[in-house]
Short mmCIF file of C-alpha atoms in Angstrom, two decimals:
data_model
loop_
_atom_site.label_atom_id
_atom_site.label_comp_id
_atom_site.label_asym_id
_atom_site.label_seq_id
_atom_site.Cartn_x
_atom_site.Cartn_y
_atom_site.Cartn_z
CA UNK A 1 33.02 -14.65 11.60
CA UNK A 2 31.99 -13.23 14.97
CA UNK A 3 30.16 -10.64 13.24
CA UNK A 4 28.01 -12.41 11.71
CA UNK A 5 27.20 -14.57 14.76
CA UNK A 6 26.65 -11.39 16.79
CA UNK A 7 24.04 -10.25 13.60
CA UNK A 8 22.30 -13.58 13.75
CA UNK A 9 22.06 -13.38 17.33
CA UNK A 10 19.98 -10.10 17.39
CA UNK A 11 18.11 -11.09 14.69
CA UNK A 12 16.84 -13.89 16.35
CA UNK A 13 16.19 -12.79 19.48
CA UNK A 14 12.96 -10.76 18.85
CA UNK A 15 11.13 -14.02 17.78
CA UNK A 16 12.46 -15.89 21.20
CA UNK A 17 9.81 -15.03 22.76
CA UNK A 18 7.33 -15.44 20.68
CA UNK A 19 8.36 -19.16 19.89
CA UNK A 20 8.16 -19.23 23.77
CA UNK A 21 4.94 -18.58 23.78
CA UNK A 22 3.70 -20.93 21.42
CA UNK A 23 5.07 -23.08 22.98
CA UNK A 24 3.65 -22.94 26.29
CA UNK A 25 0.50 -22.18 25.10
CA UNK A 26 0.32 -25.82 23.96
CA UNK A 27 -0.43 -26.65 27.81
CA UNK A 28 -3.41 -24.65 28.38
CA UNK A 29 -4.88 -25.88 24.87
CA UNK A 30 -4.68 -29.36 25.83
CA UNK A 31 -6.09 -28.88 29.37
CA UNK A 32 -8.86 -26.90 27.64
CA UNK A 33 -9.27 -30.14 25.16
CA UNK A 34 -9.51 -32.35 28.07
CA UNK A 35 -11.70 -30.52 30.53
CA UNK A 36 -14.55 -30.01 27.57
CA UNK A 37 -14.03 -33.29 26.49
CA UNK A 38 -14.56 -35.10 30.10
CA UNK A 39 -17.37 -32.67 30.78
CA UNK A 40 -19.29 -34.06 28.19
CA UNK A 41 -18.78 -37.27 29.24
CA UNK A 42 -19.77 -36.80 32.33
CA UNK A 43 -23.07 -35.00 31.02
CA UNK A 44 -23.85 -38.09 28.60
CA UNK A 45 -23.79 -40.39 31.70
CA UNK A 46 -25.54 -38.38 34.11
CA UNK A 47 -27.55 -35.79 32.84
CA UNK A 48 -29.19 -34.77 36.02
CA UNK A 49 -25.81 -33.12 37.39
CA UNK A 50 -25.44 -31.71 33.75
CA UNK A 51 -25.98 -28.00 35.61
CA UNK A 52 -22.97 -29.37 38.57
CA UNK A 53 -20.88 -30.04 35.86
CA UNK A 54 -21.53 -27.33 33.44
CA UNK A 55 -20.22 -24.81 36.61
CA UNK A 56 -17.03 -26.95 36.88
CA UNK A 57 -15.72 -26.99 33.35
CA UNK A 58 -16.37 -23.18 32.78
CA UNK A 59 -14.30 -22.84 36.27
CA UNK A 60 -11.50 -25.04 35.04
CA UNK A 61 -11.70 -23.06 31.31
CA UNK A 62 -11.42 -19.98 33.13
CA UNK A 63 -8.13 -20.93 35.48
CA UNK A 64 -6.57 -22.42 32.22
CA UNK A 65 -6.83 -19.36 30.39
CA UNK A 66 -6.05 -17.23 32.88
CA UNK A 67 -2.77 -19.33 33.05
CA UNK A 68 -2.43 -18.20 28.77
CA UNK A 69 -3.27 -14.34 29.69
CA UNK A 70 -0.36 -14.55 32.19
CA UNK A 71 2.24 -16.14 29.77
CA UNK A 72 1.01 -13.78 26.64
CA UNK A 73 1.79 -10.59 29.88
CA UNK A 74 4.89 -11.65 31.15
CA UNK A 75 7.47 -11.61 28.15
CA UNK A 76 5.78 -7.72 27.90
CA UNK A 77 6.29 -7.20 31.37
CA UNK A 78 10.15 -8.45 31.79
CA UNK A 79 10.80 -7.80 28.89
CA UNK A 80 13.98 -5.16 27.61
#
């Protein structure tokens, strides 16, 4: 019986991290979701700062996927 535990064990730890990392990259979807979303609320009440705001959701896009980019690196990185 310990066998077979030991066999399903290695099977399943190749996909670990790869369920990991759906899973985390839940978070920067939904921040992604909401910093669109807000921005174009924000534009549809004041379109004069549309340009202000614009430059603020493409800097929040870019520091939530940079935060995906890191988690897809660092299973390759320590990793065995």
């Amino acid at each position: 019986m310990s066998a077979l535990q030991s066999l399903a064990a290695e099977g399943l730890s190749g996909s670990v991290g790869s369920i990991g990392y759906g899973l985390a990259a839940i978070g920067p979807g939904v921040g992604v979701g909401i910093i669109f979303g807000n921005g174009t609320q924000a534009m549809a009440r004041q379109p004069e700062a549309a340009g202000l705001i614009r430059a603020n959701q493409i800097l929040g896009f870019v520091l939530c996927e940079a935060l995906a980019l890191i988690g897809l690196v660092m299973p390759f990185v320590y990793g065995p």
